[in-house]
Structure formats: C-alpha cells, structure tokens
C-alpha cells in the first residue's frame, strides 16, 4: 500500500531524531523541509489547535454518554439505529461542505481545498467505513456468547489494539513508560467500570473472547487507518478529507439499513420514533465524529484513546450530580490509575 | 537526632551523583571511601544478598497469609495473640544469638559483632517497638468506627505513608516514575482486594479515616526508623542490631500482655490454646521478622513494601490451588497494575 511506503520513508528520517513519540514533532516531520523551520508562533498555534480539538472530543464524548442515560431515563425510543447512523454521516457531510464553502469564499478554491480528487486519493477512503460496518454486524452475533455488562468490559481491548496497531501500521514508537501507561489505561478503565456482576466476564466462552478481540482489532484498525489516510496528505484541507470519509460512511450506512432495518423503514418511515433527544444525540455524534477526525489530523490515535477514556470518567462524575449516580470505590481506584496513566504518558515523552 | 546528621552529610555527597534512588548504590555511599572502590565481585555478592533476602521475605510473607487461612479453616484457636507476639520476639532473639555464636566461633569477637554496646547506640532501639505497641493498641479502638473488610482496604495507606516517610526521614529521592509507581502499587493492591462489600469503606466516618491514617503513619514511621537505625552503623553486624531490636520487642510485648491478656494468661497459662498451626505461625513470623531486618540492612523500605505487596498476590494465587479460592476480575486488574508498578519502579531508576 502506498501510504506504507511514505511511512517507511518518514521512519528512516525519524530514526535520526529521538525515537520516542511526540505527536507535535511527528506532524512537523511529515511536512516539507521549508515548513520544518516554521516559526515558534505557528508551532504554538498548531499546539493550541491540538489542545482545542482534544478538549472538544473529551467534552462531546462525555456528553454523548449523558445523553444516552437521559434518553434511557426518558423512556424507550423506537427509532432505528441504522437510520440514525445514516443521519449522523449525512450531517457530518453537510457540516464539512458548509465549512468548505466558507473557506472557498475567503481563500478561493485551491489545490488543497478543492473537492476534486483522484482515484489514487479516494480509493482508500471506503476502507474505514467498511471496517466499521463489519464490526457493527459482528456486534449482533457477539451477544450470543457475551452478556451486555461483560461486553462493556471486553470493549476495553480497544485500547490495547489501538496501541499495537498504531505501533505496527503507523510505525510510531512509544517509550517503555508510555507502553506501561497504555496497559494502565486499559486496566484503569476496566477497574472504573467494575461492579458486583463484573465477574461474569470470566465465564465468557472462548468464542466470545475471540470475537471481542477481533472486534477490538477491527475498530482499532479502522481508527489507525483513518489517521494514516488523513496524515498521508498533510497539506490537504481536513474538511475535504472528512467529506470523502463521510460520503463513504453514508454509502455503507445505506447498506446497513438494507441489511438490518429495510422492513421497519419501509413500513414506519425513515424518521419513525425520532424525538428531541434523538436529534440531540445525532447532533452530538456528528460533532464528536468531526472532532475525532480533527484529533487524527492534528494529534493521533493515542490522544483519541486518552480523550475518550477521560471522557468516560467525566461522564460518571457528571452523572453523579445529574442522576444521583453512585460512585464506587472501584471507580475511584480506576480513576486514580487512569490519572497516573495520563501523567506517565506525558512525562514518558521526555524520559530516556 | 544523630542519624539525621549522618543522613544529611550523605545527602550532600549524593547530590553530586544521580539523585534517583538506587538502593545498591546508596548502600555503598554509606560505607567508607576505601570500600567505595570495592571490587565488582563484592558488589555483585551484595546484590545477590539483597535479592535473596527480598525473595525470602516475599515467600515467608505469602506463606504467612496461607497459614492464617489454614488456621481459620481448621477451626477457631483460643491462644492469646499477645503471648504469641512475645514468643515471636523471643524466638527472633534466640535465632540472632545462635547466628552470632556461629560468627564468634568462626571469626572471634570483634568490635562489629560484639553484643557490648553504648547508651548512644542502644537508646534508639526501643523506638520502633514502642511505635508498634501504640499502633497495636490503636487497632482495638479503630474497630469502633471501621468494619473489618474496610480496615483491610484502609491498611493500604501504609504503602503511601512508607513512601512519604522514606523521602522525608531518610531523605532518599524517588524519581517521578517511581512516585507514580508507588501510587499505582497502592491502587493496585486495593483493587486486588475489592469485592462486593468493599464499597462500605466509603461510609467510614471521619474518625475512622483519621485513625487509619495515623496508624499508617505509625507503622510507616516504625519501618523507616528501623531502617535508619540499622543503616546508621553499616559495618555493625546485623545479628547484633537485630538482637537489640528484639530485646526491646520482648519488653514491649510483655507490657502488652499485662495491658490486654493478664487475666487470661494467669488463669489458663501462657501457652493455652497453642496448636501445631500456632507453632508454625510463630516460626513463620519470626523468620519473616528477621527477613524484614535483612531487607532493611541490605535493601530498603521501598523494597520491603513491594515484596509484601507481591506476596499478597502470590498468596491469592496459591490459595486458589490449595483452597479452591475464587480469583475475581478485580484481582486480575489489581495484579496487572501491581506488576506494571514493579516494572515502572525498576525502569524508573534508569530514567532521566
């Protein structure tokens, strides 16, 4: 694959520098040598951008979970999940076009911000959407072997699979301390979710474990592959890249509607069962999706995983105030481990 | 206090070197300059000694807990805890004398291995025993505020208090990574002990928290102070140092018998209710006690805390085989965090 070649070239160049991951530095090493000497101000603005998108992702993800709790409390909704997913992709597409229209108005159409593309550029864009489709279909089968609370716990494999694939596919090194931090992030998130029925996960049959691991690798691969696509053309406008990603997202979600919900949509209509909360959730998912793309562009998958993990903890704390949610000792211990993990990840860069 | 002065001199010397804790290196910096240039072979043998005492402490501590489970399974025993504690101190004293007798036979009596001592040397020896006595008496009052499972969880404060006092009293620095590892050790040990009733610890009243913290600091202080006493005279034979420590241990345990169990001992006799398991437990406690002293001499309190924490995990694994003990998900997560902590502690030395 072509992006692999580009990555290996990068990698050789990188071996001359410190081998330890620093996303900001990495981003610079992808761009041209002139830009390499960019002024401190420009570097600082990139750093600021990275921080803003990371915080946005964290806040959007945590409000996502709160909306889910809210919708559950408000009663069961009968809307079809596949049509909601399609709406999210369509909304993201529309928002990307809106952003592009503003840019075209301001700067005119350039090579970097035109929607016009080549087969060579666009051919890889369907892959993440296809991977997510396979993963979502698998999700229906895993519940034959794994109960819902166990599934929540097994989903934490995502953290490990993302780290491993990030290392293998993007060839970015993490320091020893950062690897340790990553294992802790996984253990800490799982600990924070522990309750009295959690031990049932240990009774999961082998098929359940295998499917959970396969699903973790599918979703990790989709994330890392998206980063590879977006970073392959660093000067390309992110809204154009998003537009093409989301177009294929729409295509694959139409397929999902046909596979899973065709009859329901035909009989009851596309927007059957939609409520104010459903619309809030679609809006939130669309904005989080865009924030994920931005994090991929300006930071990386590791930052994304940390951001969503911290969001999970934030959700619990906010739920405590909103819904008189009970915080357990396991939650405090898990949060401590996650916090230490964030700290270790940040000092891990400087070490060695 | 005099040992404080010695420590500060040491410390100044140390600031010239790498400031990060390496017990082996520290041990060398305590001894005279000639010895500072000791051969690699001698250094290696010290390292070997340190490893042996650490492994011995780990194995003895884990078999200790297994003996306790065994004794509980075998039925309730009516022996008095204070007489058992006294017997442990007396046995340790006897074993130290036995070891000394062998050394005197081989090397003759020297300044370093004579039992003869000065007020100046011996005056600090009662302090750790007195601290433990206060702590053990407090233990009777804390149960008015804290239930037994919560107490087991609150005891993990010991880990933090030992780290803090080790830094303050012995003025040994830990690296950032090692501090993070220490926080993780505490969180991991607590996680490994979690069960469905653990959340009751969150209902502990303020008095309970305060007493638990005071007790943690008392026992941490006793441990760190013992290390300070033993390390103050590095060339002094460890068996002589142990002998004096244990003599005062016997004295304070006699006091405990008078305070708590005088009537029972008078009416039923000193060894009432002793069984084979009781004798095994006394033997085990005596050997563990000596191992702790050896770890203080040849390693330090941090190694001791790691050793006893790993022992706790070992105990659970062995109990699984011996008593069909059920390992929980929380145990696996806690063990993972403890293992990462051990790893981080060891690489933490090399960093920076």
XYZ file of C-alpha atoms in Angstrom:
704
model
C 0.000 0.000 0.000
C 1.229 3.399 -0.910
C 0.902 5.115 2.450
C 3.069 2.370 3.904
C 5.886 3.423 1.619
C 5.526 7.028 2.649
C 5.531 5.967 6.293
C 8.741 3.981 5.912
C 10.491 6.934 4.325
C 9.330 9.045 7.203
C 10.523 6.416 9.583
C 14.060 6.393 8.280
C 14.166 10.127 8.654
C 12.829 9.716 12.171
C 15.453 7.294 13.321
C 17.892 10.164 13.170
C 15.888 12.017 15.795
C 14.784 10.871 19.196
C 12.712 7.764 18.589
C 10.097 8.484 21.186
C 6.632 9.597 20.137
C 5.856 13.278 20.207
C 2.798 13.873 18.037
C 3.556 17.526 17.520
C 7.076 16.825 16.357
C 5.845 13.962 14.154
C 3.345 16.191 12.469
C 6.154 18.556 11.557
C 8.336 15.790 10.197
C 5.583 14.866 7.721
C 5.543 18.308 6.117
C 8.089 19.788 3.735
C 11.583 20.852 4.860
C 10.757 24.564 4.485
C 7.868 24.159 6.865
C 10.157 22.245 9.173
C 11.695 25.556 10.085
C 8.334 27.138 10.743
C 8.274 29.887 13.318
C 7.572 29.236 17.008
C 4.288 31.135 16.677
C 2.998 28.752 14.006
C 4.135 25.765 16.051
C 2.345 27.188 19.071
C -0.861 27.682 17.099
C -0.694 24.011 15.991
C -0.277 23.016 19.628
C -3.260 25.173 20.557
C -5.347 23.601 17.773
C -4.413 20.130 19.009
C -5.444 21.023 22.568
C -8.760 22.525 21.437
C -9.782 19.507 19.336
C -8.760 17.125 22.145
C -10.801 19.016 24.743
C -13.741 19.242 22.307
C -13.608 15.476 21.745
C -13.467 14.802 25.502
C -16.453 17.053 26.238
C -18.521 15.772 23.297
C -17.834 12.124 24.185
C -18.779 12.602 27.815
C -21.979 14.464 26.926
C -22.735 11.631 24.479
C -22.922 9.112 27.320
C -25.012 11.511 29.382
C -27.476 11.879 26.503
C -27.741 8.086 26.355
C -28.549 7.930 30.076
C -31.037 10.785 29.631
C -32.745 9.033 26.710
C -32.972 5.802 28.732
C -34.475 7.646 31.690
C -36.984 9.387 29.420
C -38.315 6.020 28.246
C -37.539 3.661 25.407
C -37.274 5.043 21.908
C -38.336 3.104 18.876
C -36.169 4.807 16.283
C -33.976 2.611 14.066
C -30.284 2.802 14.925
C -29.195 2.393 11.307
C -31.204 5.398 10.107
C -29.777 7.435 12.988
C -26.268 6.391 11.962
C -27.033 7.417 8.371
C -28.310 10.780 9.593
C -25.092 11.303 11.548
C -22.985 10.656 8.430
C -25.196 12.927 6.309
C -24.996 15.717 8.894
C -21.202 15.417 9.076
C -21.058 15.599 5.283
C -23.226 18.733 5.283
C -21.137 20.384 8.016
C -17.908 19.644 6.099
C -19.378 21.206 2.940
C -20.511 24.242 4.942
C -17.002 24.710 6.337
C -15.531 24.300 2.844
C -17.954 26.870 1.382
C -16.728 29.396 3.953
C -13.102 28.642 3.082
C -13.751 28.897 -0.661
C -15.413 32.266 -0.090
C -12.425 33.516 1.881
C -9.395 31.966 0.164
C -10.819 30.832 -3.203
C -10.585 27.288 -4.494
C -7.015 25.914 -4.305
C -5.412 22.547 -4.994
C -5.595 21.728 -1.269
C -9.240 22.626 -0.657
C -10.927 21.533 -3.894
C -13.364 18.635 -3.687
C -11.950 17.358 -6.969
C -9.940 14.252 -6.307
C -8.095 11.390 -7.999
C -8.829 7.652 -7.884
C -5.448 7.324 -6.204
C -6.509 9.626 -3.340
C -10.074 8.430 -2.905
C -9.560 4.669 -3.225
C -8.593 4.181 0.445
C -11.458 6.242 1.875
C -14.097 3.446 1.890
C -11.885 1.145 3.963
C -12.545 2.582 7.473
C -16.296 2.767 6.784
C -16.271 -0.853 5.553
C -14.369 -1.975 8.678
C -16.889 -0.255 10.950
C -19.741 -1.932 9.034
C -18.195 -5.387 9.589
C -17.621 -4.551 13.261
C -21.212 -3.371 13.730
C -22.551 -6.529 12.094
C -20.340 -8.682 14.343
C -21.805 -6.830 17.336
C -25.131 -8.599 16.679
C -23.510 -12.024 16.868
C -21.256 -11.474 19.895
C -24.292 -11.194 22.192
C -24.939 -14.898 21.611
C -21.777 -15.560 23.648
C -21.294 -12.447 25.819
C -23.779 -10.632 28.062
C -24.123 -6.853 27.875
C -22.128 -5.898 31.036
C -19.318 -8.270 30.021
C -19.301 -6.704 26.563
C -18.769 -3.259 28.113
C -15.710 -4.659 29.899
C -14.344 -6.536 26.870
C -14.612 -3.335 24.804
C -11.577 -2.070 26.726
C -9.472 -4.337 24.478
C -9.860 -1.446 22.009
C -7.253 0.460 23.996
C -4.630 -2.256 23.613
C -5.452 -2.994 19.955
C -5.212 0.698 19.054
C -1.784 0.959 20.725
C -0.477 -2.165 18.999
C -1.802 -1.190 15.549
C -0.594 2.390 15.975
C 2.893 0.975 16.514
C 2.692 -1.551 13.651
C 0.834 0.382 10.944
C 1.936 3.947 11.587
C 5.360 2.761 12.810
C 5.341 5.341 15.616
C 7.317 4.309 18.658
C 6.061 4.683 22.210
C 8.588 4.774 25.065
C 8.640 1.989 27.677
C 6.898 4.292 30.136
C 4.227 5.104 27.549
C 3.575 1.399 26.900
C 3.236 0.842 30.631
C 0.889 3.850 30.747
C -1.192 2.298 27.977
C -1.577 -1.011 29.819
C -2.589 1.008 32.886
C -5.157 2.972 30.893
C -6.799 -0.312 29.896
C -6.680 -1.719 33.459
C -7.852 1.589 34.958
C -10.841 1.999 32.610
C -11.893 -1.583 33.304
C -11.483 -1.126 37.076
C -13.608 2.037 36.996
C -16.446 0.022 35.402
C -16.309 -2.863 37.909
C -19.429 -3.835 39.799
C -20.722 -6.919 41.552
C -21.766 -8.650 38.341
C -18.485 -7.946 36.521
C -17.010 -11.328 37.387
C -19.419 -12.901 34.886
C -16.955 -11.808 32.184
C -14.604 -14.574 33.408
C -17.264 -17.126 32.358
C -17.197 -15.842 28.766
C -16.702 -18.788 26.368
C -13.680 -18.871 24.042
C -15.788 -17.780 21.049
C -16.795 -14.655 22.975
C -13.166 -13.773 23.760
C -12.120 -14.320 20.151
C -14.966 -12.197 18.772
C -14.250 -9.426 21.289
C -10.578 -9.425 20.285
C -11.429 -9.466 16.560
C -13.852 -6.567 17.063
C -11.253 -4.623 19.046
C -8.751 -5.081 16.227
C -11.318 -4.103 13.575
C -12.175 -0.884 15.356
C -8.518 -0.197 16.231
C -7.545 -0.816 12.606
C -10.306 1.488 11.333
C -9.064 4.268 13.643
C -5.386 3.861 12.803
C -6.156 3.516 9.088
C -8.185 6.753 9.167
C -5.195 8.510 10.737
C -2.927 7.074 8.015
C -5.276 8.354 5.277
C -5.592 11.822 6.811
C -1.879 12.220 7.596
C -0.802 10.935 4.181
C -1.650 14.328 2.657
C -0.855 16.800 5.436
C -1.486 19.927 3.353
C -4.918 18.694 2.135
C -7.763 20.533 3.837
C -9.282 18.403 6.612
C -12.838 19.276 5.515
C -12.209 17.756 2.080
C -10.762 14.639 3.687
C -13.764 14.469 6.042
C -16.193 14.977 3.164
C -14.871 11.894 1.338
C -14.713 9.811 4.516
C -18.331 10.670 5.348
C -19.614 10.118 1.811
C -18.464 6.511 2.091
C -19.860 6.407 5.608
C -23.262 7.287 4.119
C -22.914 4.605 1.438
C -22.094 1.882 3.959
C -24.871 3.002 6.291
C -27.391 2.738 3.452
C -26.169 -0.842 3.082
C -26.713 -1.395 6.825
C -30.277 -0.041 6.559
C -30.953 -2.502 3.723
C -29.428 -5.424 5.630
C -30.991 -4.765 9.034
C -33.914 -2.353 9.001
C -35.371 -2.388 5.492
C -38.858 -3.570 6.518
C -39.154 -1.237 9.517
C -38.122 1.802 7.455
C -40.494 0.846 4.621
C -43.453 0.318 6.944
C -42.983 3.043 9.540
C -40.923 5.640 7.670
C -37.316 6.807 7.945
C -37.733 9.142 10.917
C -40.197 6.997 12.892
C -39.683 7.311 16.636
C -37.332 10.325 16.435
C -37.647 12.728 19.383
C -35.841 15.819 20.656
C -33.321 13.609 22.445
C -32.729 11.554 19.274
C -31.967 14.769 17.393
C -29.623 15.944 20.189
C -27.849 12.585 20.051
C -27.457 12.750 16.250
C -26.083 16.297 16.517
C -23.704 15.225 19.281
C -22.489 12.154 17.355
C -21.906 14.271 14.257
C -19.844 16.834 16.172
C -17.892 14.113 18.027
C -17.199 12.406 14.687
C -15.752 15.620 13.293
C -13.737 16.096 16.499
C -12.304 12.566 16.064
C -11.179 13.446 12.513
C -9.597 16.654 13.793
C -7.749 14.739 16.518
C -6.488 12.306 13.844
C -5.277 15.246 11.750
C -3.686 17.388 14.444
C -2.854 14.757 17.090
C -3.141 10.948 16.828
C -4.999 7.806 17.848
C -3.262 7.633 21.227
C -4.567 11.097 22.118
C -8.012 9.967 20.895
C -7.976 6.918 23.201
C -6.891 9.004 26.206
C -9.503 11.617 25.406
C -12.375 9.123 25.246
C -11.171 7.323 28.389
C -11.040 10.530 30.397
C -14.494 11.335 28.961
C -15.804 8.071 30.453
C -14.647 9.180 33.918
C -16.046 12.707 33.432
C -19.389 11.163 32.468
C -19.565 9.253 35.740
C -18.763 12.343 37.799
C -21.334 14.471 35.950
C -23.904 11.635 36.235
C -23.344 11.649 39.980
C -24.656 15.232 40.102
C -27.333 14.893 37.407
C -28.771 11.471 38.165
C -27.645 10.783 41.766
C -25.358 8.171 40.242
C -23.454 6.227 42.920
C -19.637 6.356 42.618
C -17.984 3.137 43.782
C -14.581 2.525 45.369
C -13.665 0.701 42.133
C -14.426 3.922 40.242
C -12.073 5.939 42.460
C -9.306 3.346 42.102
C -9.792 3.116 38.332
C -9.775 6.903 38.034
C -6.546 7.065 40.027
C -4.912 4.529 37.720
C -6.168 6.392 34.609
C -4.875 9.703 36.008
C -1.450 8.211 36.733
C -1.517 6.767 33.211
C -2.174 10.215 31.681
C 0.670 11.635 33.790
C 3.059 8.830 32.787
C 2.147 9.224 29.115
C 3.010 12.909 29.259
C 6.313 12.506 31.139
C 7.105 9.382 29.081
C 7.940 11.575 26.085
C 10.668 13.428 27.924
C 12.281 10.392 29.503
C 15.209 8.337 28.177
C 18.890 13.221 66.239
C 22.307 11.991 65.340
C 21.383 9.697 62.463
C 19.734 12.697 60.831
C 23.072 14.452 60.739
C 24.751 11.465 59.162
C 21.975 11.280 56.610
C 22.367 14.942 55.633
C 26.095 14.524 55.107
C 25.350 11.563 52.927
C 22.784 13.557 51.085
C 25.156 16.336 50.141
C 27.548 13.788 48.777
C 24.697 12.242 46.866
C 23.603 15.414 45.155
C 26.811 15.185 43.190
C 25.693 11.851 41.781
C 22.472 10.946 40.084
C 19.733 11.910 42.516
C 17.486 8.978 41.804
C 17.184 6.151 44.288
C 19.270 3.065 43.711
C 19.452 1.118 46.951
C 22.597 -0.727 45.954
C 24.419 2.470 45.149
C 23.134 4.097 48.326
C 24.383 1.276 50.424
C 27.836 1.825 49.001
C 27.757 5.537 49.650
C 27.165 4.860 53.362
C 30.384 2.905 53.765
C 33.926 4.282 53.926
C 35.756 5.657 50.872
C 38.084 2.659 50.659
C 35.119 0.380 50.449
C 33.619 2.707 47.865
C 36.105 1.314 45.408
C 35.206 -2.257 46.261
C 35.614 -4.800 43.539
C 32.816 -5.759 41.173
C 32.701 -9.221 42.736
C 31.955 -7.829 46.185
C 29.330 -5.526 44.728
C 27.768 -8.471 42.958
C 27.662 -10.513 46.153
C 25.852 -7.615 47.904
C 23.368 -7.562 45.049
C 22.891 -11.317 45.407
C 22.355 -10.961 49.171
C 19.760 -8.259 48.570
C 17.912 -10.477 46.085
C 17.974 -13.474 48.415
C 16.579 -11.586 51.417
C 13.903 -9.967 49.234
C 12.783 -13.310 47.810
C 12.868 -14.865 51.297
C 10.661 -12.051 52.633
C 8.204 -12.445 49.736
C 7.907 -16.209 50.224
C 7.662 -16.004 54.022
C 5.021 -13.271 53.880
C 2.888 -15.159 51.385
C 3.114 -18.400 53.376
C 2.156 -16.353 56.455
C -1.211 -15.465 54.951
C -1.729 -19.066 53.858
C -1.078 -20.269 57.426
C -3.698 -17.801 58.649
C -6.258 -19.182 56.151
C -5.268 -22.723 57.154
C -5.677 -21.963 60.868
C -9.100 -20.386 60.201
C -10.213 -23.430 58.194
C -9.002 -25.754 60.914
C -11.310 -24.080 63.439
C -11.011 -21.206 65.863
C -7.981 -21.094 68.149
C -8.125 -19.718 71.617
C -4.497 -18.745 72.061
C -3.746 -15.195 73.192
C -2.294 -13.006 70.436
C -0.049 -11.082 72.839
C 1.702 -14.226 74.122
C 2.190 -15.366 70.535
C 3.746 -11.991 69.681
C 6.049 -12.312 72.690
C 7.059 -15.811 71.592
C 7.896 -14.455 68.124
C 10.181 -11.795 69.613
C 11.825 -14.311 71.930
C 12.418 -16.748 69.052
C 13.923 -13.988 66.893
C 16.214 -13.072 69.786
C 17.309 -16.687 70.181
C 17.938 -17.085 66.440
C 20.033 -13.896 66.371
C 22.119 -15.175 69.291
C 22.573 -18.538 67.543
C 23.801 -16.809 64.386
C 26.143 -14.648 66.480
C 27.545 -17.681 68.294
C 28.450 -19.238 64.951
C 30.129 -15.997 63.813
C 32.075 -15.676 67.098
C 33.254 -19.270 66.684
C 34.450 -18.586 63.163
C 35.787 -15.011 63.271
C 36.168 -14.357 67.000
C 34.579 -11.440 68.804
C 35.267 -8.100 67.065
C 34.119 -4.534 67.599
C 31.434 -5.040 64.947
C 29.967 -8.302 66.224
C 30.172 -7.887 69.987
C 26.904 -7.629 71.904
C 28.522 -4.959 74.077
C 27.025 -1.618 73.240
C 26.868 2.032 74.311
C 23.903 4.052 75.559
C 24.397 6.178 72.470
C 23.878 3.159 70.198
C 21.116 1.410 72.104
C 18.979 4.415 73.042
C 17.101 4.496 69.726
C 16.332 0.759 69.627
C 13.149 0.865 71.773
C 11.502 3.440 69.492
C 10.233 1.116 66.708
C 8.932 -1.393 69.270
C 7.148 1.407 71.157
C 5.582 2.700 67.925
C 4.294 -0.774 67.067
C 2.841 -1.107 70.574
C 0.927 2.179 70.161
C -0.246 1.080 66.723
C -1.432 -2.304 68.024
C -3.319 -0.670 70.887
C -4.975 1.760 68.436
C -6.074 -1.258 66.407
C -8.501 -2.159 69.199
C -10.176 1.256 69.035
C -10.390 1.650 65.255
C -12.906 -1.200 65.026
C -15.431 1.033 66.784
C -15.506 3.131 63.585
C -14.349 0.801 60.823
C -15.545 -2.715 59.939
C -13.008 -5.487 59.298
C -13.154 -5.590 55.466
C -12.870 -1.794 55.314
C -9.883 -1.964 57.658
C -8.134 -4.358 55.256
C -8.604 -1.773 52.495
C -7.578 1.213 54.631
C -4.363 -0.630 55.598
C -3.106 0.094 52.079
C -2.413 3.644 53.284
C 0.739 2.037 54.716
C 2.186 1.994 51.218
C 1.802 5.758 50.767
C 2.933 6.617 54.300
C 6.067 4.486 53.950
C 6.947 6.234 50.676
C 6.398 9.695 52.122
C 8.340 9.000 55.344
C 11.139 7.277 53.423
C 11.514 10.507 51.429
C 11.273 12.799 54.468
C 13.216 10.890 57.134
C 15.831 9.045 55.112
C 15.964 11.895 52.559
C 16.181 9.416 49.665
C 14.738 10.680 46.425
C 12.434 8.665 44.208
C 12.128 9.595 40.536
C 8.802 10.877 39.129
C 8.196 7.484 37.560
C 8.905 5.763 40.886
C 6.418 8.012 42.709
C 3.829 7.215 40.066
C 4.683 3.519 40.509
C 4.153 3.856 44.255
C 0.701 5.408 43.846
C -0.106 2.553 41.452
C 1.113 -0.040 43.950
C -1.367 1.336 46.485
C -4.246 1.489 43.948
C -3.368 -1.974 42.567
C -3.220 -3.693 45.968
C -6.559 -2.134 46.918
C -8.127 -3.128 43.592
C -6.942 -6.723 44.005
C -8.794 -6.871 47.353
C -12.083 -5.447 46.025
C -15.277 -7.394 46.474
C -18.984 -6.630 46.590
C -18.882 -5.329 50.158
C -15.828 -3.094 49.602
C -17.910 -0.003 48.953
C -18.762 0.072 52.674
C -15.348 1.692 53.180
C -16.789 4.874 51.623
C -19.218 5.073 54.558
C -16.331 5.163 57.065
C -16.771 8.122 59.436
C -14.120 10.834 59.641
C -12.719 9.411 62.911
C -12.121 6.102 61.136
C -10.229 7.766 58.280
C -8.100 9.778 60.714
C -7.251 6.741 62.848
C -6.405 4.692 59.746
C -4.091 7.444 58.509
C -2.472 7.847 61.948
C -1.921 4.074 62.156
C -0.457 4.021 58.644
C 1.980 6.752 59.635
C 2.884 5.000 62.894
C 3.694 1.764 61.134
C 5.419 3.565 58.248
C 7.456 5.565 60.743
C 8.428 2.437 62.694
C 9.637 0.792 59.458
C 11.581 3.786 58.205
C 13.046 4.429 61.672
C 14.238 0.819 61.901
C 15.997 1.264 58.563
C 17.602 4.467 59.825
C 18.872 2.686 62.972
C 20.228 -0.293 61.044
C 21.830 1.778 58.274
C 23.370 4.252 60.742
C 26.115 1.724 61.541
C 26.663 -0.123 58.279
C 29.644 -2.157 59.471
C 27.826 -3.350 62.626
C 26.763 -6.989 62.375
C 23.052 -7.288 61.534
C 22.550 -10.024 64.143
C 23.712 -7.683 66.913
C 21.388 -4.962 65.650
C 18.544 -7.488 65.463
C 19.304 -8.780 68.958
C 18.844 -5.316 70.448
C 15.752 -4.578 68.378
C 14.141 -7.845 69.504
C 15.088 -7.451 73.164
C 13.039 -4.267 73.236
C 10.347 -6.029 71.231
C 10.144 -8.600 74.050
C 9.950 -5.847 76.677
C 7.096 -4.044 74.921
C 5.235 -7.298 74.314
C 5.405 -8.130 77.993
C 3.768 -4.764 78.560
C 1.074 -5.678 76.020
C 0.413 -8.977 77.837
C -0.032 -7.053 81.103
C -2.350 -4.485 79.480
C -4.525 -6.850 77.465
C -4.269 -10.502 78.477
C -3.062 -10.578 82.090
C -6.133 -12.402 83.474
C -6.321 -14.942 80.659
C -2.620 -15.814 80.969
C -2.871 -16.067 84.767
C -5.946 -18.306 84.667
C -5.285 -20.511 81.642
C -1.496 -20.403 81.318
C 0.874 -18.806 78.825
C 0.638 -21.438 76.100
C -3.096 -22.136 76.417
C -4.705 -22.982 73.061
C -1.396 -23.385 71.184
C -1.521 -25.976 68.391
C 0.777 -27.192 65.622
C -0.505 -24.403 63.360
C 0.119 -21.800 66.083
C 3.721 -23.005 66.352
C 4.127 -22.921 62.552
C 2.765 -19.379 62.533
C 5.149 -18.264 65.290
C 8.085 -19.814 63.438
C 6.996 -18.154 60.207
C 6.525 -14.737 61.843
C 9.965 -14.997 63.459
C 11.659 -15.833 60.148
C 9.710 -13.097 58.301
C 10.716 -10.623 61.000
C 14.378 -11.473 60.508
C 13.913 -11.224 56.723
C 12.427 -7.733 57.180
C 15.526 -6.655 59.155
C 17.776 -8.098 56.461
C 15.853 -6.217 53.765
C 16.266 -3.006 55.823
C 20.008 -3.654 56.074
C 20.744 -4.724 52.503
C 17.893 -3.025 50.622
C 15.297 -0.550 51.944
C 11.696 0.067 52.962
C 10.541 0.540 49.370
C 11.781 -2.952 48.504
C 10.032 -4.229 51.630
C 6.697 -2.705 50.589
C 6.993 -4.150 47.068
C 7.975 -7.517 48.478
C 4.987 -7.758 50.828
C 2.599 -6.483 48.125
C 3.742 -9.094 45.638
C 3.435 -11.650 48.454
C -0.244 -10.698 48.837
C -0.845 -11.532 45.171
C 1.160 -14.763 45.419
C -0.947 -15.774 48.411
C -4.157 -15.412 46.405
C -2.784 -17.487 43.534
C -1.548 -20.244 45.872
C -4.857 -20.134 47.784
C -6.652 -20.713 44.502
C -4.894 -24.081 44.213
C -4.901 -25.000 47.914
C -8.367 -23.846 48.972
C -10.279 -23.520 45.658
C -10.122 -19.792 46.302
C -12.034 -17.856 43.618
C -9.968 -15.247 41.739
C -12.025 -12.201 40.742
C -11.689 -9.860 37.767
C -10.716 -7.172 40.288
C -7.829 -9.402 41.392
C -6.557 -9.733 37.812
C -6.817 -5.984 37.241
C -5.115 -5.195 40.563
C -2.345 -7.694 39.824
C -1.812 -6.105 36.407
C -1.480 -2.675 37.994
C 0.914 -4.016 40.681
C 3.026 -5.758 38.009
C 3.238 -2.586 35.924
C 4.174 -0.737 39.132
C 7.060 -3.167 39.820
C 8.217 -2.730 36.224
C 8.000 1.073 36.400
C 9.867 1.114 39.720
C 12.732 -0.844 38.195
C 12.984 1.196 34.989
C 12.367 4.408 36.967
C 15.917 4.196 38.335
C 17.480 4.293 34.897
C 15.371 7.116 33.575
C 16.323 10.805 33.453
